mmCIF file of C-alpha atoms in Angstrom:
data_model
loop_
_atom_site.group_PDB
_atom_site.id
_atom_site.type_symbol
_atom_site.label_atom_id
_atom_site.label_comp_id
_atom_site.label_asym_id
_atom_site.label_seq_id
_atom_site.Cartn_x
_atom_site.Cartn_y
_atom_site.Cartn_z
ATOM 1 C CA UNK A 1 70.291 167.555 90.164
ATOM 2 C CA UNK A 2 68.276 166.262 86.759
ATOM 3 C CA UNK A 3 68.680 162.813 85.723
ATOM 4 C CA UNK A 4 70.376 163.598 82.343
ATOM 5 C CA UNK A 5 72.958 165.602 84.797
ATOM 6 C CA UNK A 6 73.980 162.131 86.828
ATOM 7 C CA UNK A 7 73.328 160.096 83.836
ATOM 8 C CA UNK A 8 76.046 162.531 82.025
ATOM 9 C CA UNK A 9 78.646 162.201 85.589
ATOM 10 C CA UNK A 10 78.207 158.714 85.645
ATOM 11 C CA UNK A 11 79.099 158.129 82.065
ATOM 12 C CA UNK A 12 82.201 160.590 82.783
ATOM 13 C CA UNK A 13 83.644 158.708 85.738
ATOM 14 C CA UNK A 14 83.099 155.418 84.039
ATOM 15 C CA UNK A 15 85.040 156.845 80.851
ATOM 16 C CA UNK A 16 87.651 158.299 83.304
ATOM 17 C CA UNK A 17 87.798 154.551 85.188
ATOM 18 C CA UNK A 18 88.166 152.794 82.490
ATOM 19 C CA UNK A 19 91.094 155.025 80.999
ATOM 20 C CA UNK A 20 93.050 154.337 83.938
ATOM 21 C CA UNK A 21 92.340 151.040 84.075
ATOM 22 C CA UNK A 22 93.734 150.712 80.693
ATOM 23 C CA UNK A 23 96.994 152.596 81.546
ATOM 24 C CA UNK A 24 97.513 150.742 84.717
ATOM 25 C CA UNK A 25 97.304 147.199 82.505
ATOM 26 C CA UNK A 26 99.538 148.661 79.859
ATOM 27 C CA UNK A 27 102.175 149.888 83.070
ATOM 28 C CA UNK A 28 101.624 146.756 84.250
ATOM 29 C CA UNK A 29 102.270 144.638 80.589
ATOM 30 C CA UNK A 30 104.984 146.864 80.054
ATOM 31 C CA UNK A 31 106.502 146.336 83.475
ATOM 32 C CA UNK A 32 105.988 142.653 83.047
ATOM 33 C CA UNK A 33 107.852 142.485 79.521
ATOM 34 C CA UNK A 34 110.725 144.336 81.659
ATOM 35 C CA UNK A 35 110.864 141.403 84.230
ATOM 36 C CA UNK A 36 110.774 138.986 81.543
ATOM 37 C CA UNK A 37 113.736 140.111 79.606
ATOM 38 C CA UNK A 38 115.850 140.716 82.392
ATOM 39 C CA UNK A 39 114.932 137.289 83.300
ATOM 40 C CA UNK A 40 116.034 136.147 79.894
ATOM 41 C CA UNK A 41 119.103 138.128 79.909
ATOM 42 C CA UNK A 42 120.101 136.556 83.447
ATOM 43 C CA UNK A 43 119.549 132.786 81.972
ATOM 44 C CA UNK A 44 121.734 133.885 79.090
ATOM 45 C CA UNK A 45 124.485 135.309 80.790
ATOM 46 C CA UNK A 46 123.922 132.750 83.688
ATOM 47 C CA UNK A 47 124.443 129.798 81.005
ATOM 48 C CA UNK A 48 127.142 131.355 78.588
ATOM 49 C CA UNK A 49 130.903 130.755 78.653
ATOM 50 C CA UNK A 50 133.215 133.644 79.465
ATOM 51 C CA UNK A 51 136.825 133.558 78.476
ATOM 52 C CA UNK A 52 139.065 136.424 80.176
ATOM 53 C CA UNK A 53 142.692 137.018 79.416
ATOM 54 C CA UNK A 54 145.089 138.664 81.751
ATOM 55 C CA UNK A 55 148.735 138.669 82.583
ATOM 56 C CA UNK A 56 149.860 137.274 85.677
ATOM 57 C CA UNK A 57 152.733 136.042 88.134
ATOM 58 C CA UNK A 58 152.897 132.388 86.972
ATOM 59 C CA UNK A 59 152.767 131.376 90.988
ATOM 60 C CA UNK A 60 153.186 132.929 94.217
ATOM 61 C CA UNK A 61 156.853 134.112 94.518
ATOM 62 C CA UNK A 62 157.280 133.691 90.958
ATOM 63 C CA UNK A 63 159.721 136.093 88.793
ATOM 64 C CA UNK A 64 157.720 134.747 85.675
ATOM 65 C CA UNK A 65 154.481 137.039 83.830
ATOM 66 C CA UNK A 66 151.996 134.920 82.010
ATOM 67 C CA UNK A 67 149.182 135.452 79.308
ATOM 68 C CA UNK A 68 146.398 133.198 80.722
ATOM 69 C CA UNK A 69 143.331 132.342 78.684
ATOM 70 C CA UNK A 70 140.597 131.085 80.565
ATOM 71 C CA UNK A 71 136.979 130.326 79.983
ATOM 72 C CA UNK A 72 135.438 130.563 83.427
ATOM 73 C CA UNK A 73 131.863 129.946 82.711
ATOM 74 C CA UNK A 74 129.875 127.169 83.003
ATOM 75 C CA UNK A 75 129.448 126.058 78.819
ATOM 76 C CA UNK A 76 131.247 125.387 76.189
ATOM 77 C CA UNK A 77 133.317 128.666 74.522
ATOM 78 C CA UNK A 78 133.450 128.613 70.648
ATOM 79 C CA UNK A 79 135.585 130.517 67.797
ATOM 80 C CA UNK A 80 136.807 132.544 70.628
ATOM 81 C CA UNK A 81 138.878 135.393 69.046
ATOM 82 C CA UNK A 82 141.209 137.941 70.853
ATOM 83 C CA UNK A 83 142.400 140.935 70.025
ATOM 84 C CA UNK A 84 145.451 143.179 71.783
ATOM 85 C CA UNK A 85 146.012 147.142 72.189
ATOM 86 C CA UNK A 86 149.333 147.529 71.524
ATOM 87 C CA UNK A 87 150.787 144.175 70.573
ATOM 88 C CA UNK A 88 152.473 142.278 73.162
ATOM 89 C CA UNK A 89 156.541 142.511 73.131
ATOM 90 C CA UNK A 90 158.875 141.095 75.523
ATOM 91 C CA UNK A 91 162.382 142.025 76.949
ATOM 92 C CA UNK A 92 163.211 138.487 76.467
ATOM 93 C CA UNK A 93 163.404 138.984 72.351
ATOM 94 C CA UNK A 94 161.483 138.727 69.239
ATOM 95 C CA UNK A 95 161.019 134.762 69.171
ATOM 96 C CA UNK A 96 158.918 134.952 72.247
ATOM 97 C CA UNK A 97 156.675 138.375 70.602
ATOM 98 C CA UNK A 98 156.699 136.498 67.858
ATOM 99 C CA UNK A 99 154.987 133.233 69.759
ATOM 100 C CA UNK A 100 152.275 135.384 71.344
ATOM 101 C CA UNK A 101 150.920 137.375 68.129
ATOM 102 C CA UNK A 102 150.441 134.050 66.754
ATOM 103 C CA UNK A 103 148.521 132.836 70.024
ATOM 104 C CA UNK A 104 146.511 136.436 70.086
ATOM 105 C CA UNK A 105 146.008 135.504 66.183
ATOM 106 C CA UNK A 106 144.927 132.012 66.337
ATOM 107 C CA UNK A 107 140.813 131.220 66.997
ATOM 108 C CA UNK A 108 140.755 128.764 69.542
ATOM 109 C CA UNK A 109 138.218 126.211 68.180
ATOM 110 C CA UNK A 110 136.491 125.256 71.428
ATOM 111 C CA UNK A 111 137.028 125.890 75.357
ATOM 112 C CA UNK A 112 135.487 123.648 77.233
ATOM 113 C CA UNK A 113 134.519 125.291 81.251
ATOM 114 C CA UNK A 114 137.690 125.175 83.469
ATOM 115 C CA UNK A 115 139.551 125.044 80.765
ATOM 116 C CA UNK A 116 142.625 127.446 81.220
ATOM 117 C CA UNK A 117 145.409 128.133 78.929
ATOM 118 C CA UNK A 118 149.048 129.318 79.862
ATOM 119 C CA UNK A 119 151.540 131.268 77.993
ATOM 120 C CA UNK A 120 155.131 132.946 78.717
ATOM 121 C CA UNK A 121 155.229 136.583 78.137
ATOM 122 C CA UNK A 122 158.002 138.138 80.385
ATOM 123 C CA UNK A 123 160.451 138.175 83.161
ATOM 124 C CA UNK A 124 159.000 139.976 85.762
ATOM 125 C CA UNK A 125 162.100 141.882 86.856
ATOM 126 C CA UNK A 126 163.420 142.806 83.774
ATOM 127 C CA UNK A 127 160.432 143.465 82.649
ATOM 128 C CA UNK A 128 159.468 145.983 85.370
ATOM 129 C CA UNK A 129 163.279 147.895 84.572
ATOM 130 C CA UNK A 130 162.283 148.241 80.861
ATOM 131 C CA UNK A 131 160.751 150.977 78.506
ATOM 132 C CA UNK A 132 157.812 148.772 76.820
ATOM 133 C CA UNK A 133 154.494 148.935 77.402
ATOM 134 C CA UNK A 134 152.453 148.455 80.930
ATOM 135 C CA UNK A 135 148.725 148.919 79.952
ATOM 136 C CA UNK A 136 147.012 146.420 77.173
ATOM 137 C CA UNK A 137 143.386 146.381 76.688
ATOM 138 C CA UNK A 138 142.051 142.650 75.265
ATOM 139 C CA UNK A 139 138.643 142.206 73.713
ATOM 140 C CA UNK A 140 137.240 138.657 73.176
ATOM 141 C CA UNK A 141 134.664 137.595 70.880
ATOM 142 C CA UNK A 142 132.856 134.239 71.306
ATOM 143 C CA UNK A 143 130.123 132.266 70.197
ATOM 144 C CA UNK A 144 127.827 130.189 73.357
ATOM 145 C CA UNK A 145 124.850 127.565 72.950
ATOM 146 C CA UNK A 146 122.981 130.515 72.426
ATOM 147 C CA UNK A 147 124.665 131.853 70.155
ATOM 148 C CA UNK A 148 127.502 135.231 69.605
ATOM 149 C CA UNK A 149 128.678 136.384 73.142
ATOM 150 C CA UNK A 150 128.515 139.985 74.085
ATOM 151 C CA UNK A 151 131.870 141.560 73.598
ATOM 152 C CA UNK A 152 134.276 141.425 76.662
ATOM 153 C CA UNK A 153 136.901 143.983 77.216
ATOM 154 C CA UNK A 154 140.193 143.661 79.859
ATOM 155 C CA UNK A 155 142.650 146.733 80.513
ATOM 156 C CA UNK A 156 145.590 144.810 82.186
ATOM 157 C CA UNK A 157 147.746 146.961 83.859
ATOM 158 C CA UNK A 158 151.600 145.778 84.750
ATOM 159 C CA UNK A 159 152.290 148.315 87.002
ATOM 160 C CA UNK A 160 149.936 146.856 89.503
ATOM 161 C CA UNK A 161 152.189 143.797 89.292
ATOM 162 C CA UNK A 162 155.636 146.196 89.732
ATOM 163 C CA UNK A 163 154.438 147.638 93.100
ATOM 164 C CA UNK A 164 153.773 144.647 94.431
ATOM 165 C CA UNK A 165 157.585 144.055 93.599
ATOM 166 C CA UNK A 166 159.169 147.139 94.786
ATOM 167 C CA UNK A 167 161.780 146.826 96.691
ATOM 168 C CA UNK A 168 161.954 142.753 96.638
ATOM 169 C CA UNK A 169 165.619 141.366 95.512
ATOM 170 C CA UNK A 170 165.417 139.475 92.156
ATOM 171 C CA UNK A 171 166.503 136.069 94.305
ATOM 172 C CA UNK A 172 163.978 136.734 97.337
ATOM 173 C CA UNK A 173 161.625 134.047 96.322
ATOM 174 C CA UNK A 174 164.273 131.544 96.064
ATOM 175 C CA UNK A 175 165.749 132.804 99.589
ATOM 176 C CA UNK A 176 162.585 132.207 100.825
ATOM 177 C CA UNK A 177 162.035 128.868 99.659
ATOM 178 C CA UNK A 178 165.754 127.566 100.707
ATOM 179 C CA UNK A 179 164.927 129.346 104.061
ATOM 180 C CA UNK A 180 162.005 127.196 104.653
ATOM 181 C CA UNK A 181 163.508 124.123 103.409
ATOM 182 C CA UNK A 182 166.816 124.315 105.631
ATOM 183 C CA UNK A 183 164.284 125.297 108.450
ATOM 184 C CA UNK A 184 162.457 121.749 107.732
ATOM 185 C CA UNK A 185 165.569 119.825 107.451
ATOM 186 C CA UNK A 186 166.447 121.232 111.131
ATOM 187 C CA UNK A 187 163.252 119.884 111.841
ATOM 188 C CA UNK A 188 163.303 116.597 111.114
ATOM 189 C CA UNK A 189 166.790 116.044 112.162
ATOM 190 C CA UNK A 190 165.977 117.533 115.919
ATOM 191 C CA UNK A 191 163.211 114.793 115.211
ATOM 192 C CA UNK A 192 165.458 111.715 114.228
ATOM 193 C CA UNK A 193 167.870 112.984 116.984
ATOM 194 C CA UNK A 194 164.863 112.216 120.160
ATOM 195 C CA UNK A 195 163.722 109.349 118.280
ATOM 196 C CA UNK A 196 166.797 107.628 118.189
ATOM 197 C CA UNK A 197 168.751 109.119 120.962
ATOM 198 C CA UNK A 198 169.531 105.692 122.653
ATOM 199 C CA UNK A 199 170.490 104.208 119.355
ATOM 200 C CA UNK A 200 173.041 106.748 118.826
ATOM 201 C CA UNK A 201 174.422 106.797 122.265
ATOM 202 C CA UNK A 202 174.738 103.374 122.163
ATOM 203 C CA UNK A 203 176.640 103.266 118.476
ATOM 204 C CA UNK A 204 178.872 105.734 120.032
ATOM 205 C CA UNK A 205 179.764 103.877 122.715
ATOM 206 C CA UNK A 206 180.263 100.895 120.537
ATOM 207 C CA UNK A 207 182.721 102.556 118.171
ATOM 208 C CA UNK A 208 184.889 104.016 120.814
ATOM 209 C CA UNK A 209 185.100 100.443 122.493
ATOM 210 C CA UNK A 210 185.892 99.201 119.327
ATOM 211 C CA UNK A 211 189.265 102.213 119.348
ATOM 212 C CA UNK A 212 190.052 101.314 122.490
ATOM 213 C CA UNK A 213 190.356 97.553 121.942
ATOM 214 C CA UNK A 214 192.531 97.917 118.704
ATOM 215 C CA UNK A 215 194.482 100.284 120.283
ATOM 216 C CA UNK A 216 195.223 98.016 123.228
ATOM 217 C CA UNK A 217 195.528 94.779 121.184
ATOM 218 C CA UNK A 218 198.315 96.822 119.282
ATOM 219 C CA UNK A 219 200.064 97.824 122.314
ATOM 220 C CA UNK A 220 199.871 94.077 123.276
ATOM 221 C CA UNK A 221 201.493 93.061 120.263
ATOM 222 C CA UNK A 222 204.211 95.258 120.766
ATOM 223 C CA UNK A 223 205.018 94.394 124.415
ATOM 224 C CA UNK A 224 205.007 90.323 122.833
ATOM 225 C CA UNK A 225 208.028 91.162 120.529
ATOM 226 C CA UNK A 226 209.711 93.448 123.257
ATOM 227 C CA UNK A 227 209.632 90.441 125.257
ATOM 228 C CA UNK A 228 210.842 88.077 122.442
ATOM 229 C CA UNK A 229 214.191 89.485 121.758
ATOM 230 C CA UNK A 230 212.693 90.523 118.055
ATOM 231 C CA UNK A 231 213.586 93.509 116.597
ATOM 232 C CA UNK A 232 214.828 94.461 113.284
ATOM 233 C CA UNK A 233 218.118 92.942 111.987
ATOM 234 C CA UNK A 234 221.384 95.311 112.249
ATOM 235 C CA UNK A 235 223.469 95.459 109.267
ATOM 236 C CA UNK A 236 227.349 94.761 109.746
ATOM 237 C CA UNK A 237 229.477 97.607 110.272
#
């Protein structure tokens, strides 16, 4: 082969070389830009505040549903706004509708982490028995250190609550709760009975020496004015 023939292969694979040299820094710039802002998007969703809303059983057992607002990031929530899909209505009237479109209404100014806000919606029962609406979807907006949160959405739906409830008598909770306190008052009086066993036998035994000694102190008394000749006075014929 002629020198001009490897001079021209040698410039070829050098072009060729450093064409895909080129491409594999520009994969590798663009790959590195990728890493970098998920890396920023992590720290910013790592370090902003998010607020849900639900409705919930107030407690364990309970027969009350709640709206709860809760920020359960780890910074400060600002100008947090909600909004509802269809309003929120009650079976317990219009006062207490009334109450929560002004709470869905009202920014709240500032929630600090933890901080978790409670609201009465509904009696669970009646609730459950009714014709009104089961499914809401929320949306909050909210502003972070870093400035406007990305929108959140919440589809709450009651009738994950009512199954839970099928079947359960509107006074089961209570039962329960009376059940387990009459069960500890059994307790702790089977308790005070071994502690004090001797105690009580011996209080016994002192009050039914004290009944025996009135009773035999009265029959004395009445033997004494046998034996005196007094009795009660007889009226002339």
């Amino acid at each position: 082969m002629k020198a001009e023939h490897w001079s021209l292969l040698v410039s070829v694979l050098a072009f060729l070389a450093a064409a895909w040299a080129m491409k594999y820094a520009r994969s590798q710039a663009r790959s590195a830009e990728g890493q970098l802002e998920v890396a920023r998007r992590v720290h910013r969703e790592q370090n902003e505040p998010y607020v849900i809303v639900d409705i919930q059983l107030h407690e364990a057992g309970s027969l009350l549903l709640v709206l709860i607002i809760q920020n359960v990031g780890p910074t400060l929530a600002r100008n947090v706004r909600i909004a509802v899909t269809p309003n929120l209505t009650s079976t317990q009237g219009g006062d207490v509708a009334e109450a929560l479109a002004q709470v869905i209404a009202r920014p709240i100014a500032m929630m600090p982490p933890g901080r978790r806000l409670v609201y009465f919606f509904d009696s669970a029962v009646q609730r459950f028995e009714s014709d009104l609406p089961m499914l809401f979807e929320f949306t909050v907006h909210s502003e972070g250190p870093m400035g406007p949160v990305e929108e959140l959405k919440y589809t709450v739906d009651l009738r994950v609550l009512g199954e839970t409830l099928v079947g359960q008598r509107a006074t089961k909770p209570l039962e329960d709760r009376l059940d387990k306190v009459s069960k500890g008052l059994n307790e702790l009086t089977g308790y005070y009975h071994q502690a004090n066993q001797q105690a009580i036998a011996a209080t016994r035994s002192r009050r039914m020496e004290e009944v025996r000694q009135r009773r035999e102190a009265g029959q004395q008394n009445h033997a004494t004015g046998s034996a005196d000749g007094s009795s009660e006075p007889v009226g002339n014929a």
